[in-house]
Amino acid sequence: MALVGAAVAGKTSLAEALLYKAGAIGAWGSVERGSTVSDHDPLERRMLHSLNASVMHLTHAGTRIYLIDTPGGPDFLGQSLPALEAVETVAVVINAATGIEPMAVRMMEYAASRRLARMIIVNKIDAQGVSLSGLLADIQATFGRECLPLNLPDGVNRQVIDCFFNRFGRSDFGPVEAAHRALVEQVVEVDAAFVDRYLEKGDVDPSELHAPLEQALREGHLIPVCFASSRSGAGVAELLDVIVKLLPDPTEANPPSFIVGEGAEAMPMEAKPDSTLHVLAHVFKVTIDPFVGKMGIFRVHQGTVTRDSQLYIGDGRKPFKVGHLFMLQGKDHVEVSHALPGDIVAVAKVDEIHFDAVLHDAAEDSHVHLAPLPFPVPVYGLAVEPKRHGDEQRAWEILGKLAAEDPCLRIEHVAATNETVLYGLGELHLRIVLERLREVYRFDVQTRPPRIAYRETVTAPAEGHYRHKKQSGGAGQFAEVFLRIEPLARGAGFEFADEVRGGAIPGQFIPAVEKGVREVLAYGAIAGFPVADVRVVVYDGKHHSVDSKDIAFATAGRKAFMAAIREARPVVLEPIVQIEIAVPEHSVGDVTSDLSLRRGLVTGTSGLGAGTVAIGGQVPEAELADYQSRLNAMTSGQGRYTVALSHYEAVPPAVQQTLMGRYRVREDD
């Protein structure tokens, strides 16, 4: 079971309470003291928030239960979402005091898209001044009438009373009979035979409803709601019973979304939780420690993995030998001899293992993989460079290790600006990455906002001429170049043509002229940005039999080209990106207005379901420097967006004057 939801929901404390109640740990740790099993990273203990998905296990009533505690911040979805690939049930934890947070809504949507059983745990029911009946009504309004309580608070929120197996009794909500009847009716609806029995007798023994209950959970026809307090322990023992008795085990859940092949040729494949079949396991998390090395954490879906097993990684042709197999209890590793379907285990020091890999022991499974998760696209970037010159390669290697642990972290060398840019989901995401870089790897970098990849071009034909003459005692330099330029279509690039006749410029000097022109292409003529979409024709010139040299013609070509550009109505171009923004319906007006203020153009809107609208548009990249923060403010943290380069357009005259002014200052310096 994965515990998901907002950062304030109390997932880590709830996991601690479950571990303690089941006897898996001897002392009940706390987030405030930094003593929980789950939050074992020093950064997590300092920030008092989960930053990584943490795997734990316990045993209750003879059943092993794996818990995955996930971070609740939207910047850490790269840690939260992969946990969904390792579980049968997603438990959305809601803080009774703060109510339904945007992260709970998002994770519920993700879990539904992966056909996982879902439940809701209302935590901190003993908080002061909460209205649990009102919160239950909000849950049903937000997630649907299929959200029904399996238990209800009792004794003024100090304990809970079952209302699935228990037909009679009272709770803080009143008699439990109505809740019991609603649950039974919801479950029997998936099985016609039970519907008939229920109509005849007025009730059905809940102990007979296990099969239809599992079907209702698989189909999302029932989303159970449980009440608990991780602080007082109320409802924790009952939650353990619910997990064991009612939630699906690996044989009862929807099978994982394995497919064979790629693209249009891909076909679904069903993994069976049978320990006698060939192995299929999925790596849903990778950690890389500078001291321990790389560790791959995987869920076994089919077959049996043992020490000394020979496993292939995806389509790799060389297997690795499983030397040690570990179950995880937070930071502690418990060595085991084998792992069966449903087990979550880890192997260490296998350099080839990687996130999302399928491990198998049969050659025919080399093209099996899981349907990809819809990860949010990392769009918040920072340019990074090492503080010490010469450490560029080491910086790239370390950042690559951090990116290997997080599917929502991307490192890219942007050739247009000659920068290494780290992309993440937000400012906090990258701040934590940089702190880990400094504290774990002892490596310091400097950061700044990425440069915008502006371009320069011309909008009219023009001619340029330059005569280069230099005499300094010895051999001199002489070259004269006449050229003309003309604009090309946007995106056409650069063309160079030689139309010199009669040997005015000897053929061996034409490459030098082109070299001088290309220097301007690289460094710009009016604002210091690369020049694009221009055609240059060299048509005349003069040379000297003694003083003409390559360097002279390169200089003349460069100066003639710059002179022509300044007469050709030059403009600075800026990148325009195609943007798609997903926002709640009530935020559409604010977001579209803000986009217009940012020189953006809204091209359309469409409904995504569940009260979410997609806004499509185009906007200058320069206007998106702080966009995620603004979007969070406008949508209460529920907005998300993706961008892709669309085209280049001329910047407004005022922006061009500013950019040219900065360039002249640098040129003077």
Coordinates of N, CA and C in Angstrom, one line a residue, residues 7-120:
A7 N 1.5 17.3 1.9 CA 2.6 17.2 2.9 C 2.1 17.3 4.3
V8 N 0.9 17.9 4.6 CA 0.5 18.1 5.9 C -0.5 17.0 6.4
A9 N -0.6 15.9 5.6 CA -1.6 14.9 5.9 C -1.2 14.0 7.0
G10 N 0.1 13.9 7.3 CA 0.6 13.0 8.4 C 0.8 11.5 7.9
K11 N 1.3 11.4 6.7 CA 1.5 10.0 6.2 C 2.7 9.3 6.9
T12 N 3.7 10.1 7.2 CA 4.9 9.5 7.8 C 4.5 9.1 9.2
S13 N 3.8 9.9 10.0 CA 3.4 9.6 11.3 C 2.4 8.4 11.3
L14 N 1.6 8.3 10.3 CA 0.7 7.2 10.2 C 1.4 5.9 9.9
A15 N 2.4 5.9 9.0 CA 3.2 4.7 8.8 C 3.9 4.3 10.1
E16 N 4.4 5.3 10.8 CA 5.1 4.9 12.1 C 4.2 4.3 13.1
A17 N 2.9 4.8 13.1 CA 1.9 4.2 14.0 C 1.6 2.8 13.6
L18 N 1.5 2.5 12.3 CA 1.2 1.1 11.8 C 2.3 0.2 12.2
L19 N 3.6 0.6 11.9 CA 4.7 -0.2 12.3 C 4.8 -0.5 13.7
Y20 N 4.5 0.5 14.6 CA 4.6 0.2 16.0 C 3.4 -0.7 16.5
K21 N 2.2 -0.5 16.0 CA 1.1 -1.3 16.4 C 1.3 -2.7 16.0
A22 N 1.9 -3.0 14.9 CA 2.2 -4.3 14.4 C 3.4 -5.0 15.0
G23 N 4.1 -4.2 15.8 CA 5.3 -4.8 16.5 C 6.5 -4.8 15.6
A24 N 6.5 -4.1 14.5 CA 7.7 -4.1 13.6 C 8.8 -3.2 14.1
I25 N 8.5 -2.3 15.0 CA 9.5 -1.4 15.7 C 9.1 -1.4 17.1
G26 N 10.1 -1.2 18.0 CA 9.9 -1.2 19.4 C 9.6 0.1 20.0
A27 N 9.9 1.2 19.3 CA 9.6 2.6 19.8 C 8.9 3.4 18.7
W28 N 8.0 4.2 19.2 CA 7.2 5.0 18.3 C 7.9 6.3 18.0
G29 N 8.5 6.5 16.8 CA 9.3 7.7 16.5 C 8.4 8.9 16.1
S30 N 9.0 10.1 16.0 CA 8.2 11.2 15.6 C 9.0 12.0 14.6
V31 N 8.2 12.7 13.8 CA 8.8 13.6 12.7 C 9.6 14.7 13.4
E32 N 9.0 15.3 14.4 CA 9.7 16.4 15.0 C 11.0 16.1 15.6
R33 N 11.2 14.9 16.1 CA 12.5 14.5 16.7 C 13.4 13.9 15.6
G34 N 12.9 13.7 14.4 CA 13.7 13.1 13.4 C 14.0 11.6 13.6
S35 N 13.0 10.9 14.3 CA 13.3 9.5 14.6 C 12.4 8.5 14.0
T36 N 11.7 8.9 12.9 CA 10.8 8.0 12.2 C 11.6 7.0 11.3
V37 N 11.0 5.9 11.0 CA 11.7 4.9 10.1 C 11.7 5.5 8.7
S38 N 10.7 6.2 8.3 CA 10.5 6.6 7.0 C 11.5 7.8 6.6
D39 N 11.5 8.8 7.4 CA 12.3 10.0 7.1 C 13.7 9.9 7.7
H40 N 14.5 9.1 7.0 CA 15.8 8.8 7.5 C 16.9 9.7 6.8
D41 N 16.6 10.4 5.8 CA 17.5 11.3 5.1 C 17.8 12.5 6.0
P42 N 19.1 12.9 6.1 CA 19.3 14.1 7.0 C 18.6 15.4 6.5
L43 N 18.4 15.5 5.2 CA 17.6 16.7 4.7 C 16.1 16.6 5.2
E44 N 15.6 15.4 5.1 CA 14.2 15.2 5.6 C 14.1 15.5 7.0
R45 N 15.0 15.1 7.8 CA 14.9 15.4 9.3 C 15.1 16.8 9.6
R46 N 15.9 17.5 8.8 CA 16.0 19.0 9.0 C 14.8 19.8 8.6
M47 N 14.2 19.3 7.5 CA 13.0 20.1 6.9 C 11.7 19.6 7.5
L48 N 11.7 18.5 8.3 CA 10.5 17.9 8.8 C 9.5 17.6 7.8
H49 N 9.9 17.1 6.6 CA 9.0 16.7 5.5 C 9.7 15.6 4.8
S50 N 8.9 14.7 4.2 CA 9.4 13.6 3.4 C 9.8 14.2 2.1
L51 N 11.0 13.8 1.6 CA 11.5 14.2 0.3 C 11.7 13.0 -0.7
N52 N 11.6 11.8 -0.1 CA 11.8 10.6 -0.9 C 10.8 9.6 -0.6
A53 N 10.5 8.7 -1.5 CA 9.6 7.5 -1.2 C 10.4 6.5 -0.4
S54 N 9.8 6.1 0.7 CA 10.5 5.2 1.6 C 9.7 3.9 1.8
V55 N 10.4 2.7 1.7 CA 9.8 1.4 1.7 C 9.9 0.8 3.1
M56 N 8.8 0.3 3.6 CA 8.8 -0.4 4.9 C 8.0 -1.6 4.9
H57 N 8.1 -2.5 5.9 CA 7.3 -3.7 5.9 C 6.9 -4.0 7.3
L58 N 5.8 -4.7 7.5 CA 5.3 -5.2 8.8 C 4.5 -6.5 8.5
T59 N 4.3 -7.2 9.6 CA 3.4 -8.4 9.5 C 2.3 -8.3 10.5
H60 N 1.1 -8.5 10.0 CA -0.1 -8.5 10.9 C -1.0 -9.7 10.5
A61 N -1.4 -10.4 11.5 CA -2.3 -11.6 11.4 C -1.8 -12.5 10.3
G62 N -0.5 -12.7 10.3 CA 0.1 -13.7 9.4 C 0.3 -13.2 8.0
T63 N 0.0 -11.9 7.7 CA 0.1 -11.3 6.4 C 1.2 -10.3 6.4
R64 N 2.1 -10.3 5.4 CA 3.1 -9.3 5.3 C 2.5 -8.1 4.5
I65 N 2.8 -6.9 5.0 CA 2.2 -5.7 4.4 C 3.4 -4.8 4.1
Y66 N 3.5 -4.4 2.8 CA 4.5 -3.4 2.4 C 3.9 -2.0 2.4
L67 N 4.5 -1.1 3.1 CA 4.1 0.3 3.0 C 5.1 1.2 2.3
I68 N 4.6 2.1 1.5 CA 5.5 3.0 0.8 C 5.0 4.4 1.2
D69 N 5.8 5.1 2.0 CA 5.5 6.5 2.4 C 6.1 7.4 1.3
T70 N 5.2 8.3 0.8 CA 5.6 9.2 -0.3 C 5.6 10.6 0.1
P71 N 6.5 11.5 -0.5 CA 6.4 12.9 -0.2 C 5.1 13.5 -0.7
G72 N 4.7 14.6 0.0 CA 3.4 15.2 -0.4 C 3.5 16.5 -1.2
G73 N 4.7 17.0 -1.4 CA 4.8 18.2 -2.2 C 4.8 18.0 -3.7
P74 N 4.1 18.8 -4.4 CA 4.0 18.6 -5.9 C 5.4 18.7 -6.6
D75 N 6.4 19.3 -5.9 CA 7.7 19.3 -6.5 C 8.4 17.9 -6.5
F76 N 7.8 17.0 -5.7 CA 8.4 15.7 -5.6 C 7.6 14.5 -6.1
L77 N 6.9 14.8 -7.2 CA 6.1 13.8 -7.8 C 7.0 12.7 -8.5
G78 N 8.2 13.1 -8.8 CA 9.1 12.1 -9.3 C 9.4 11.0 -8.3
Q79 N 9.2 11.2 -7.0 CA 9.3 10.2 -6.0 C 8.0 9.5 -5.7
S80 N 6.9 10.3 -5.7 CA 5.6 9.8 -5.3 C 5.0 8.8 -6.4
L81 N 5.0 9.3 -7.6 CA 4.3 8.5 -8.7 C 4.9 7.1 -8.9
P82 N 6.2 6.9 -8.9 CA 6.7 5.5 -9.1 C 6.2 4.5 -8.1
A83 N 5.9 5.0 -6.9 CA 5.4 4.1 -5.9 C 4.1 3.4 -6.3
L84 N 3.3 4.1 -7.2 CA 2.1 3.5 -7.6 C 2.3 2.2 -8.4
E85 N 3.5 2.0 -9.0 CA 3.8 0.8 -9.8 C 4.1 -0.4 -8.9
A86 N 4.2 -0.2 -7.6 CA 4.7 -1.3 -6.8 C 3.6 -1.8 -5.8
V87 N 2.4 -1.3 -5.9 CA 1.3 -1.6 -4.9 C 0.0 -2.0 -5.6
E88 N -0.8 -2.6 -4.8 CA -2.2 -2.9 -5.2 C -3.1 -1.8 -4.8
T89 N -2.9 -1.1 -3.7 CA -3.8 -0.1 -3.2 C -3.1 1.2 -2.9
V90 N -3.7 2.3 -3.3 CA -3.2 3.6 -3.0 C -4.1 4.2 -1.9
A91 N -3.5 4.5 -0.8 CA -4.3 5.1 0.3 C -4.0 6.6 0.3
V92 N -5.0 7.4 0.0 CA -4.9 8.9 0.0 C -5.2 9.4 1.4
V93 N -4.2 9.9 2.0 CA -4.3 10.4 3.4 C -4.7 11.8 3.4
I94 N -5.8 12.1 4.2 CA -6.3 13.5 4.3 C -6.3 13.9 5.8
N95 N -5.7 15.1 6.0 CA -5.7 15.7 7.3 C -7.1 16.2 7.7
A96 N -7.6 15.7 8.8 CA -9.0 16.1 9.1 C -9.1 17.6 9.4
A97 N -8.0 18.2 9.8 CA -8.0 19.7 10.2 C -7.9 20.6 9.0
T98 N -7.2 20.1 7.9 CA -7.0 21.0 6.7 C -7.9 20.6 5.6
G99 N -8.5 19.4 5.6 CA -9.4 19.0 4.5 C -8.7 18.5 3.3
I100 N -9.4 18.5 2.2 CA -9.0 18.0 0.9 C -8.0 19.0 0.3
E101 N -6.8 18.5 0.1 CA -5.7 19.3 -0.5 C -5.6 19.0 -2.0
P102 N -5.0 19.9 -2.9 CA -4.9 19.6 -4.3 C -4.1 18.3 -4.6
M103 N -3.1 18.0 -3.7 CA -2.3 16.8 -4.0 C -3.1 15.6 -3.8
A104 N -4.1 15.6 -2.9 CA -4.9 14.4 -2.7 C -5.7 14.2 -4.0
V105 N -6.2 15.2 -4.6 CA -7.0 15.1 -5.8 C -6.1 14.6 -7.0
R106 N -4.9 15.1 -7.1 CA -4.0 14.7 -8.2 C -3.7 13.2 -8.0
M107 N -3.3 12.8 -6.8 CA -2.9 11.4 -6.6 C -4.1 10.4 -6.8
M108 N -5.3 10.9 -6.4 CA -6.5 10.0 -6.7 C -6.6 9.8 -8.2
E109 N -6.4 10.9 -9.0 CA -6.5 10.8 -10.4 C -5.5 9.8 -11.0
Y110 N -4.2 10.0 -10.5 CA -3.2 9.1 -11.0 C -3.5 7.6 -10.7
A111 N -3.9 7.4 -9.5 CA -4.2 6.0 -9.1 C -5.3 5.4 -9.9
A112 N -6.4 6.2 -10.2 CA -7.5 5.7 -11.0 C -7.0 5.4 -12.5
S113 N -6.1 6.2 -13.0 CA -5.6 6.0 -14.3 C -4.8 4.7 -14.4
R114 N -4.2 4.3 -13.3 CA -3.4 3.0 -13.3 C -4.3 1.8 -12.8
R115 N -5.6 2.0 -12.7 CA -6.5 1.0 -12.3 C -6.2 0.3 -11.0
L116 N -5.7 1.1 -10.0 CA -5.4 0.6 -8.7 C -6.6 0.8 -7.7
A117 N -6.6 -0.1 -6.8 CA -7.6 0.1 -5.7 C -7.3 1.3 -4.9
R118 N -8.3 2.1 -4.6 CA -8.1 3.3 -3.8 C -8.9 3.3 -2.5
M119 N -8.3 3.9 -1.5 CA -9.0 4.1 -0.3 C -8.6 5.5 0.3
I120 N -9.4 6.0 1.2 CA -9.1 7.3 1.8 C -9.0 7.1 3.3

